[in-house]
Coordinates of C-alpha atoms and ligand atoms in Angstrom, one line a residue:
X12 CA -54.4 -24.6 59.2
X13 CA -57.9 -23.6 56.9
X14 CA -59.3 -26.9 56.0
X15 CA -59.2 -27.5 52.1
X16 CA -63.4 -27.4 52.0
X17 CA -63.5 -24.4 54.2
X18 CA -61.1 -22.9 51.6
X19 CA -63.0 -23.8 48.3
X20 CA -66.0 -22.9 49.7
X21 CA -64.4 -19.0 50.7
X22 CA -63.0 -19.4 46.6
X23 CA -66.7 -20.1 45.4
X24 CA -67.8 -17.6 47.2
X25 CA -65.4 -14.8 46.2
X26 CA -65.8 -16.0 43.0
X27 CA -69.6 -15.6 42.4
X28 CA -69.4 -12.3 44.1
X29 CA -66.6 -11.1 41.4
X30 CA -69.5 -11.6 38.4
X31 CA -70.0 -8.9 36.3
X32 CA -73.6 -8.4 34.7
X33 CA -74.8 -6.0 31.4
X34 CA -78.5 -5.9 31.1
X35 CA -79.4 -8.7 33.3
X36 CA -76.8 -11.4 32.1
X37 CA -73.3 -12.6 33.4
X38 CA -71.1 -11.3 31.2
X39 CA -68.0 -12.3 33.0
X40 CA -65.9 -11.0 36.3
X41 CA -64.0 -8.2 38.0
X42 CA -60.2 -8.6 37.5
X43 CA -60.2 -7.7 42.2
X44 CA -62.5 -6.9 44.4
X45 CA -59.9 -5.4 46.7
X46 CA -61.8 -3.0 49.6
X47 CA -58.1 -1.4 50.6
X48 CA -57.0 0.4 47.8
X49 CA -58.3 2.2 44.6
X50 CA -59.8 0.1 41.9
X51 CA -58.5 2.1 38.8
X52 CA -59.1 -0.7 36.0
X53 CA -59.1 -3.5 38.3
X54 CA -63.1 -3.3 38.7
X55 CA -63.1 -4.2 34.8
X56 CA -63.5 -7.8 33.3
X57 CA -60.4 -8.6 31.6
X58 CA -60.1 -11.0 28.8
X59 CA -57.4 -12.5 30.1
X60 CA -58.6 -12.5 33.5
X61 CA -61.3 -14.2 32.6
X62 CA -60.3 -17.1 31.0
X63 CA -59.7 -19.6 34.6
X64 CA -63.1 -18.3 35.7
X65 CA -64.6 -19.3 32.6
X66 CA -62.9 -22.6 32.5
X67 CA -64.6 -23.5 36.2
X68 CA -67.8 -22.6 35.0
X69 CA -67.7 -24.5 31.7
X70 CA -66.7 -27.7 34.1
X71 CA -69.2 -26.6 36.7
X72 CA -71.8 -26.3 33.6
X73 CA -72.6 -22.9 34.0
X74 CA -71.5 -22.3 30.4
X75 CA -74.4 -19.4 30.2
X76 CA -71.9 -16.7 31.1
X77 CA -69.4 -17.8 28.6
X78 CA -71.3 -17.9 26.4
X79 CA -72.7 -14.3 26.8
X80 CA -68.8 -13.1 27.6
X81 CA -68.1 -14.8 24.4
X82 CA -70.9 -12.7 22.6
X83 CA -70.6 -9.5 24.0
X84 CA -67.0 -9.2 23.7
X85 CA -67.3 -10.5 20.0
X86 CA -69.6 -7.2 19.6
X87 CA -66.6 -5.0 20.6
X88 CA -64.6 -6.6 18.1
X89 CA -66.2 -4.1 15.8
X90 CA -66.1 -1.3 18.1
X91 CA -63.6 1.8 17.5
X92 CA -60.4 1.1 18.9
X93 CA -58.7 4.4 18.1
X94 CA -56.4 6.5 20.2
X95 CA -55.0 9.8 18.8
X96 CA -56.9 9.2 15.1
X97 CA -55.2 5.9 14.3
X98 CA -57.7 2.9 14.1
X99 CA -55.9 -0.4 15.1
X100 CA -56.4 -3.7 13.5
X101 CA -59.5 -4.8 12.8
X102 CA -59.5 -8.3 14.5
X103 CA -57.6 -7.3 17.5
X104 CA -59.7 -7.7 20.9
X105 CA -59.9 -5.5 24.1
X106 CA -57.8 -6.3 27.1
X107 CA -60.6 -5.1 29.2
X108 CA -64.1 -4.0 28.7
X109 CA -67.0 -2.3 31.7
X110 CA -70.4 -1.4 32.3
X111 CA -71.0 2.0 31.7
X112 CA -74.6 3.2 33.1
X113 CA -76.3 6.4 31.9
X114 CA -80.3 7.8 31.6
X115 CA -81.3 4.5 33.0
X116 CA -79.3 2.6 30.3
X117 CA -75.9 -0.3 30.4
X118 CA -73.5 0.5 27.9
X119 CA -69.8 -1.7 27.4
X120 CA -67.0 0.2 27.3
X121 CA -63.7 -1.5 26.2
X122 CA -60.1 -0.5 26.8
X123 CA -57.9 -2.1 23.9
X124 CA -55.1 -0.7 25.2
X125 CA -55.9 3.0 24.4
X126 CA -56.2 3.8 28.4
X127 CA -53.8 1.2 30.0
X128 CA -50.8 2.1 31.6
X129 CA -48.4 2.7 28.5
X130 CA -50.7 2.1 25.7
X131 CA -49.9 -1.3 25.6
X132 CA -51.5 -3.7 23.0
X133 CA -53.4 -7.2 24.0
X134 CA -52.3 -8.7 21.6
X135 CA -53.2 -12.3 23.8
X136 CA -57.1 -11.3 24.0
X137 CA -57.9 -12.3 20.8
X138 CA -55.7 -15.5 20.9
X139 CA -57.6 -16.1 24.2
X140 CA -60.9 -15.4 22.7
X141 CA -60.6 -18.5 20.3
X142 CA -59.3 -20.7 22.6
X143 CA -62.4 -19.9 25.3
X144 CA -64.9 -20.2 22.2
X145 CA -63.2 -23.8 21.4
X146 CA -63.7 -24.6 25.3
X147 CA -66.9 -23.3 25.3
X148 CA -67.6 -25.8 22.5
X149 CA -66.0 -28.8 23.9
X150 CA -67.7 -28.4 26.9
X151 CA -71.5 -28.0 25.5
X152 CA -71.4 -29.5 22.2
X153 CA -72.7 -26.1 20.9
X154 CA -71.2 -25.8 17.8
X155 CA -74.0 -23.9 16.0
X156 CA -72.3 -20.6 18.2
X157 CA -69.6 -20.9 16.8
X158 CA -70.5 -21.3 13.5
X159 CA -73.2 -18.3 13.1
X160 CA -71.8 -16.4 10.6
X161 CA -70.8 -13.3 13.1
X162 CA -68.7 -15.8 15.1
X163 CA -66.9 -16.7 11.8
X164 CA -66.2 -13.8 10.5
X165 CA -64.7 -12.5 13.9
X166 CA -62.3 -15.6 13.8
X167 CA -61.4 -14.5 10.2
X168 CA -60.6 -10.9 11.5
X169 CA -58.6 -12.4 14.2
X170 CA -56.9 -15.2 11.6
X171 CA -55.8 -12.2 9.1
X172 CA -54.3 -9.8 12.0
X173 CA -52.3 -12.6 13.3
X174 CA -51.5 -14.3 9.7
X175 CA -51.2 -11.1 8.2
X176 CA -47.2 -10.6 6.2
X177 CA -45.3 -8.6 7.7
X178 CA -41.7 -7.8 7.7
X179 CA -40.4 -10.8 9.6
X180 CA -38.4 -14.4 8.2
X181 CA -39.9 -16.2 11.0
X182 CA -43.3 -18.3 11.6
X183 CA -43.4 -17.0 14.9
X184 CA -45.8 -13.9 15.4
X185 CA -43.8 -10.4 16.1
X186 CA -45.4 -7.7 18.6
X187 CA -44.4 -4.7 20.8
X188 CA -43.8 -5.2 24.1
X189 CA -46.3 -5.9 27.0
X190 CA -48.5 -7.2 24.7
X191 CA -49.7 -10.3 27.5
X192 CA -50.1 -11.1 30.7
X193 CA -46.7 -9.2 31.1
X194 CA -48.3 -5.8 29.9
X195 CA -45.4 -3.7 31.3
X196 CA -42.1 -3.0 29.3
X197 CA -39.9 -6.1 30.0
X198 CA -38.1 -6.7 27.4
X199 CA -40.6 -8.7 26.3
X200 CA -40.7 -7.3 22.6
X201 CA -40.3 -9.5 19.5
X202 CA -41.4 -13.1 19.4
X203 CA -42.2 -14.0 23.2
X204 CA -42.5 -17.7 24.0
X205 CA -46.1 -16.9 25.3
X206 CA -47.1 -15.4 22.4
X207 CA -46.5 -18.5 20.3
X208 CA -47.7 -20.9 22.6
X209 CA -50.8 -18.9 22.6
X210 CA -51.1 -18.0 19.0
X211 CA -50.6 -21.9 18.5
X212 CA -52.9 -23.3 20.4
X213 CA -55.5 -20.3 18.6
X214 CA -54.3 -21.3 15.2
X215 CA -55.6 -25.1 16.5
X216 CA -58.7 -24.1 18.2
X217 CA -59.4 -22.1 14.7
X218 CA -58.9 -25.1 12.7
X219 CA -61.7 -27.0 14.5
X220 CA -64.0 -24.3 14.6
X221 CA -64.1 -22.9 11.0
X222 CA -66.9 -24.0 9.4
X223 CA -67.0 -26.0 6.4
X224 CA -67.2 -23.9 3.2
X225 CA -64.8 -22.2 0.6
X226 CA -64.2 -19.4 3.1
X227 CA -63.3 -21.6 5.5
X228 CA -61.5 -24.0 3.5
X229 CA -58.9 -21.4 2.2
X230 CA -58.3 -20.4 5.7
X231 CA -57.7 -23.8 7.4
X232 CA -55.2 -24.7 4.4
X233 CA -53.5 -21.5 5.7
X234 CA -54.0 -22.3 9.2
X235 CA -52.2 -25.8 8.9
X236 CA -49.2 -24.6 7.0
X237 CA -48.3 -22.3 9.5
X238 CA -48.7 -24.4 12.2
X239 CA -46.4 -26.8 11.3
X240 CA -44.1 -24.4 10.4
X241 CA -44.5 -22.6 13.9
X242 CA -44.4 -25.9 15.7
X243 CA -41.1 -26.6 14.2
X244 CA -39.5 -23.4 14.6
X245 CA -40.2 -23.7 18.1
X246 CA -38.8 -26.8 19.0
X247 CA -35.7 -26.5 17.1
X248 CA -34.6 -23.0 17.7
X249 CA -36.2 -22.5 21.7
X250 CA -35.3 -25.7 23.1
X251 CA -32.8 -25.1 25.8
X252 CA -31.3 -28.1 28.2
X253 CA -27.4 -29.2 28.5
X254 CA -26.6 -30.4 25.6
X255 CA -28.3 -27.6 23.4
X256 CA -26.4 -25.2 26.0
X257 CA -23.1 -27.0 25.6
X258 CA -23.8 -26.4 21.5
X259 CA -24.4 -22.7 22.1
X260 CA -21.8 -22.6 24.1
X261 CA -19.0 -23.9 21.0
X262 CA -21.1 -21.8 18.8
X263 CA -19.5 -19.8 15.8
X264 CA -20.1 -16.6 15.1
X265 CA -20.9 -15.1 11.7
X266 CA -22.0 -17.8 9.6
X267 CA -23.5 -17.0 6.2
X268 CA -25.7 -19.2 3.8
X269 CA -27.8 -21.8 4.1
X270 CA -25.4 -24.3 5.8
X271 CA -25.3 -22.3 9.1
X272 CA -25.4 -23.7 12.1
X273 CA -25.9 -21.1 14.3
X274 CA -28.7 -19.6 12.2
X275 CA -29.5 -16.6 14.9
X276 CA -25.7 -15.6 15.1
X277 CA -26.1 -16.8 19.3
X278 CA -22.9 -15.4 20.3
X279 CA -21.5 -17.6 22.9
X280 CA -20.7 -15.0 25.4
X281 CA -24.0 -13.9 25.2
X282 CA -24.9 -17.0 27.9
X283 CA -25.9 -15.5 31.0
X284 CA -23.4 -16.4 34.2
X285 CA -26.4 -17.9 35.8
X286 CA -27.2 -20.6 33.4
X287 CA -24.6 -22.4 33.3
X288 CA -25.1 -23.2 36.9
X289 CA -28.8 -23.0 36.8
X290 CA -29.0 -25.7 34.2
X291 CA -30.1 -29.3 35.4
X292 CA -28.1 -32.8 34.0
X293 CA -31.9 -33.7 33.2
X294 CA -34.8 -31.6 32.4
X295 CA -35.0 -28.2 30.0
X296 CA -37.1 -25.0 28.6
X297 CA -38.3 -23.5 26.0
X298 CA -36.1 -19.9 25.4
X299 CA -38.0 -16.6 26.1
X300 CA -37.3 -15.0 22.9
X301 CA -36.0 -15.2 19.8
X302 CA -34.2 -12.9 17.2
X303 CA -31.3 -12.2 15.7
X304 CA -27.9 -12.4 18.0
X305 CA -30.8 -12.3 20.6
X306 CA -32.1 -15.4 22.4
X307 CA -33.6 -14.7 25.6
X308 CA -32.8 -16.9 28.0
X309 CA -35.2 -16.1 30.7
X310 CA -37.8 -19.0 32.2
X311 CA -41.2 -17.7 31.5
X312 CA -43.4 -19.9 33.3
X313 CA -46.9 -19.5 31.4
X314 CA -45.2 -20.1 28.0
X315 CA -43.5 -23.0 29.2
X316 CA -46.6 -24.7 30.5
X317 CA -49.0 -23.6 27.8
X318 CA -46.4 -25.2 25.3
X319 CA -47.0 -28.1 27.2
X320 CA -50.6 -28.1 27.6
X321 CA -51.2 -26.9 23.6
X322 CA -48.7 -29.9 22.2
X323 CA -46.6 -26.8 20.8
X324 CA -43.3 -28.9 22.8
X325 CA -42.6 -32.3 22.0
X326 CA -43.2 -35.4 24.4
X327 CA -40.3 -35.5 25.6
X328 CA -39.7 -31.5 26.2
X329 CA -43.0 -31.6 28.0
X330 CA -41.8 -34.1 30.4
X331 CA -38.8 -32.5 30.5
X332 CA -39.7 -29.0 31.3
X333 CA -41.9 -30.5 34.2
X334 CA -38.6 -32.1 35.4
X335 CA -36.7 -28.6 35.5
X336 CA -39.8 -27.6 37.5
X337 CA -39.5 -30.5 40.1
X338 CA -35.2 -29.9 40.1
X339 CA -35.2 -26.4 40.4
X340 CA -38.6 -25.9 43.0
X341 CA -37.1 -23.5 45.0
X342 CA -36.6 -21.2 42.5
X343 CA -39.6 -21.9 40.3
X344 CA -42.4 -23.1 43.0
X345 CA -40.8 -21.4 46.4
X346 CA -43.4 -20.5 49.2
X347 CA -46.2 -19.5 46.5
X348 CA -46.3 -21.3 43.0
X349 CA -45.2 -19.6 41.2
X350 CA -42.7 -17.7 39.6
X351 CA -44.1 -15.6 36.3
X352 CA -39.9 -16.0 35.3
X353 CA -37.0 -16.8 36.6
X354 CA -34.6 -14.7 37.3
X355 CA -35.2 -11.3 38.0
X356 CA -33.3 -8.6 35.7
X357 CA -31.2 -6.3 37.9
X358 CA -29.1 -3.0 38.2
X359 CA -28.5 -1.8 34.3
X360 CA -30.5 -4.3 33.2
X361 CA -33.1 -3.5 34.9
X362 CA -32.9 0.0 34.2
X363 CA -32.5 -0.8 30.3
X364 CA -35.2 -3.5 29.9
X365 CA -38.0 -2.0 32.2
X366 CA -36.8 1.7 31.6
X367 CA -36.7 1.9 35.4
X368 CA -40.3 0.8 36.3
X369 CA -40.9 0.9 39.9
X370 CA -43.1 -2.0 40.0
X371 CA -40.9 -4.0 38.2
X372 CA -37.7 -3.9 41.0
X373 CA -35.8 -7.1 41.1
X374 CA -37.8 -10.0 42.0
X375 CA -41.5 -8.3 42.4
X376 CA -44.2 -8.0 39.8
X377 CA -43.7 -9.0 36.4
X378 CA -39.7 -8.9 37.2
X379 CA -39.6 -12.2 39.1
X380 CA -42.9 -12.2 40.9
X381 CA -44.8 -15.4 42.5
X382 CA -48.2 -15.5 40.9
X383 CA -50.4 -17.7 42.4
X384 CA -52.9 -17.7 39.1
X385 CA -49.9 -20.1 37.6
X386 CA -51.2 -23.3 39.6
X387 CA -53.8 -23.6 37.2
X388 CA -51.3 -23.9 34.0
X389 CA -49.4 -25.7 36.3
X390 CA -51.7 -28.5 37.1
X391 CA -53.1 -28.4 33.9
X392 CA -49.5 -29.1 32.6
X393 CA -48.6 -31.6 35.5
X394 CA -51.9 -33.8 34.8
X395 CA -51.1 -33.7 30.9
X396 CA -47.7 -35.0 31.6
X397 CA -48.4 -37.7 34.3
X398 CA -46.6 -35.1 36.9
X399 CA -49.9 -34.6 39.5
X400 CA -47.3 -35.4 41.9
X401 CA -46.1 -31.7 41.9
X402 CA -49.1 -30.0 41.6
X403 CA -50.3 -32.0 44.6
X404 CA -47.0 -30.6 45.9
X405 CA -48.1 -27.1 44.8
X406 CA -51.5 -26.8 45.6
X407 CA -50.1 -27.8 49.5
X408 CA -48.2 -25.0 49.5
X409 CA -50.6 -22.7 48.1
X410 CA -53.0 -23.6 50.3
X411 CA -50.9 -22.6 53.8
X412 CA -51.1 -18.9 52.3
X413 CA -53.7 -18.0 50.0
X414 CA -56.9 -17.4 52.1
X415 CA -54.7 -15.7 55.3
X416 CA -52.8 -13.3 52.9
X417 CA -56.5 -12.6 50.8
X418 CA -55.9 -13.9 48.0
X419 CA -53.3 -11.8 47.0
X420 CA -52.5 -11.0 43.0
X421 CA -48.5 -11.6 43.7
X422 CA -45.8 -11.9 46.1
X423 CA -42.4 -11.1 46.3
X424 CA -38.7 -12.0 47.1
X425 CA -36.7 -15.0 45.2
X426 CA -38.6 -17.6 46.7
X427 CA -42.0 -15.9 47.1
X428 CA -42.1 -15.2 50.6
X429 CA -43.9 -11.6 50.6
X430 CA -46.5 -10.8 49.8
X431 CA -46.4 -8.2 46.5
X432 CA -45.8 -4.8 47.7
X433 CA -48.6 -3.3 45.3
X434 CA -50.4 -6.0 45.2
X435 CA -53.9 -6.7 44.7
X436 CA -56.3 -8.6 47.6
X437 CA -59.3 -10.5 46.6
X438 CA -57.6 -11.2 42.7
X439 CA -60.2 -13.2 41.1
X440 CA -57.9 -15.4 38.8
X441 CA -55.7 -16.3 42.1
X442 CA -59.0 -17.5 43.4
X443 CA -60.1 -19.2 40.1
X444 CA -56.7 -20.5 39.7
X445 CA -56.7 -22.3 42.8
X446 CA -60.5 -23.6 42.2
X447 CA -59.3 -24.5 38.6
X448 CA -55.7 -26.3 39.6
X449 CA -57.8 -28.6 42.2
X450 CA -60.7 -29.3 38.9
X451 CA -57.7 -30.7 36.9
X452 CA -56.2 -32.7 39.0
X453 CA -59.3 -34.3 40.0
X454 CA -61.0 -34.9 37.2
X455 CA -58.3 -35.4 34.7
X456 CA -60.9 -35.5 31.9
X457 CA -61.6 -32.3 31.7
X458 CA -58.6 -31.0 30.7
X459 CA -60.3 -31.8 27.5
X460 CA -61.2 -28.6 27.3
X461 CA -58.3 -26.7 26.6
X462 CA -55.2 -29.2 25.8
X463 CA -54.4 -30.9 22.4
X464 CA -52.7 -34.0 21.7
X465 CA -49.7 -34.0 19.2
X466 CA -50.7 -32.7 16.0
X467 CA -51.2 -35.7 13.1
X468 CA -50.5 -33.0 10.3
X469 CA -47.6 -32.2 12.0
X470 CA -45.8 -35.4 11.9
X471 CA -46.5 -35.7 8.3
X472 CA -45.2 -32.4 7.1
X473 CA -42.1 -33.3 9.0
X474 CA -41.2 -36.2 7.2
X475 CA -41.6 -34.3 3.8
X476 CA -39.9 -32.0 5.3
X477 CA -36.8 -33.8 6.2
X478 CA -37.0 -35.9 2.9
X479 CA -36.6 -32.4 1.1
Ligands
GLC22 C1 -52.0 -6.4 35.6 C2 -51.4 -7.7 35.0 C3 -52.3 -8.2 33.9 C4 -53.7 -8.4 34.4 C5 -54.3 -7.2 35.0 C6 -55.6 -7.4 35.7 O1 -52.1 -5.4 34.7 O2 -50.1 -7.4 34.5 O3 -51.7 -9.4 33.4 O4 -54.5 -8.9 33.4 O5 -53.4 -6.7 36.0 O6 -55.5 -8.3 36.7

């Protein structure tokens, strides 16, 4: 077996290799540098992409580059985002951007979504982009960047897109499908449990990074109200372990007014077949989705951790989505950590929710995939808990595969044994994943940079909450 140095050395390597540079600077890194098959938009830097690679070099203090990736990509904020003469919000942020050269010149060009596969919106970039620029803070002390005016009035752009009223009863923030890291049609539409953990831990990065001033007065007031609310709608309504299931489960239907239980109208038989078995005495997760008659029941692994990581769960729903992890490994963690959600959707269902896609079969992909980029939300999530023991468990098993199958994007099967059948090699965040995971665990400080402790403003709007 490759020797844990050999294999961080190959990672830095790939790594500084995958850096992207506009006029001279790092501006941040290709999404693969794979030499088998066509690059169509994986040669671009993606915002999302980005984010483990920027994390290693803010610990390895080569914040330069994030700092520039931070800039530039604030500049195409303002750029047009239009596809077939309709402009889309101002805040939002591109999924993706390039280097474009012509007569001797660089140019950016971004893709907000107006060339991906199926127009999809990225809606996580800009919920990303704050909580890089609050990293990117924490790590340098260089609040000045953040507070130039440009920088605060991109935040504001990005604060009134996502705080914007819409037609909607719930804190939680609505958007179209594949509007994440699962940018495909998955039935993913409507409030996705990644979203909010996202948009949460944006709404909290915003609030320490507004600068002090009417402006940004009004908009933290706003900012706080809606967390609280957000945090609380989340924990009561997505929570999902035994004894939540066993309420569901006796639910009644149909309940009107104010005094309803069942607020969603959850129709028992609505309780997948595989739950009920599935379901651990100890442990729990936070739903996939939420909506009316609709709760998705679905593990989706990012949102889970980055609940965890962002204080969005509780304590004790931290701890005990680590313990589902730990009782349900084989499905979760397999032979490659690990699973973007569990299960796959199949037959009709598949055909419904993903409208037949292909890539999406049963088990591959975005449909039940093993993504090796989830060790770093993983450890992250494991060190905030006290859980190192399983990513140390994790990483071990990661390590047998990654550099022999070349750093592959995915892999398949229900326990992560193949690798992905259109998968990328050389996938930059499975490389800075892996670099990343092995940062957290061994120097549990810096996990600083990206997790929050429980919010004290949400404690107290609880109790005047509860006291009516
Ligand atoms: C795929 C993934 C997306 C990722 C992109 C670049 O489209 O679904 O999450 O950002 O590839 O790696």
């Amino acid at each position: 077996m490759i020797s844990t140095s050999y294999l961080v050395k190959e990672a830095w390597n790939l790594l500084e290799k995958s850096v992207v540079y506009y006029r001279g600077r790092a501006v941040g890194t290709v999404a693969a540098q794979d030499p088998y098959v066509e690059a169509l938009n994986y040669d671009q830097c993606f915002m999302r992409d980005f984010v483990p690679c920027a994390l290693l070099f803010l610990i390895k203090g080569q914040s330069e580059i994030v700092r520039n990736f931070l800039i530039e990509t604030l500049t195409l904020q303002s750029s047009d985002k239009q596809m077939d003469c309709f402009n889309a919000g101002q805040g939002l942020m591109p999924a993706s951007f390039k280097v474009k050269h012509q007569d001797g010149e660089q140019f950016l060009i971004a893709d907000f979504g107006e060339h991906a596969i199926g127009r999809v919106t990225p809606v996580d970039s800009c919920l990303w982009w704050l909580i890089l620029l609050r990293a990117y803070v924490q790590a340098t002390g260089d609040i000045d960047l953040a507070h130039r005016p440009e920088f605060q009035q991109g935040m504001m752009l990005i604060l009134k897109l996502c705080l914007a009223d819409r037609f909607d009863m719930y804190p939680t923030m609505l958007v179209p499908d594949g509007a994440f890291m699962i940018d495909r049609r998955m039935g993913v539409y409507g409030h996705p449990l990644e979203i909010q953990a996202l948009f949460y831990a944006a709404l909290r990065s915003a609030r320490e990074l507004l600068a002090p001033g009417r402006r940004g007065d009004v908009f933290r007031q706003i900012v706080n109200q809606r967390l609280s609310v957000l945090n609380y709608h989340i924990r009561e309504y997505y929570w999902i372990d035994l004894k939540r299931l066993n309420d569901i489960y006796r639910y009644r239907g149909e309940e009107f007014g104010e005094t309803a239980i069942n607020k969603f109208n959850i129709y028992p038989d609505s309780i997948p077949d595989w739950l009920t078995e599935w379901i651990p005495e100890t442990g729990g997760y936070l739903a996939g989705n939420l909506g009316p008659a609709q709760m998705d029941f679905r593990f989706f692994t990012l949102g889970n951790l980055m609940a965890v990581v962002s204080s969005l769960a509780s304590d004790h729903e931290s701890h005990s989505i680590m313990e589902l992890i730990e009782q349900r490994w084989s499905d979760l963690v397999g032979y490659m950590p690990m699973k973007i959600c569990f299960p796959a959707v199949e037959d009709l269902e598949w055909k419904i929710l993903t409208g037949c896609d292909p890539k999406n079969v049963p088990w591959s992909y975005h449909n039940g995939g093993n993504w090796p980029v989830l060790l770093w939300p993983l450890a992250a999530a494991a060190q905030k808990t006290g859980r190192t023991d399983l990513a140390w468990r994790a990483i071990e098993v990661a390590e047998r595969r990654l550099s022999e199958d070349e750093w592959a994007e995915y892999y398949d099967g229900r326990n992560g044994r193949l690798v992905g059948k259109a998968c990328r090699k050389f996938q930059t965040w499975t490389i800075a994943g892996y670099l990343l995971a092995r940062e957290f665990l061994e120097h549990p400080d810096k996990l600083s940079l990206l997790s929050f402790d429980e919010d004290p403003e949400m404690l107290e709007w609880l109790c005047y909450f509860r006291e009516g």
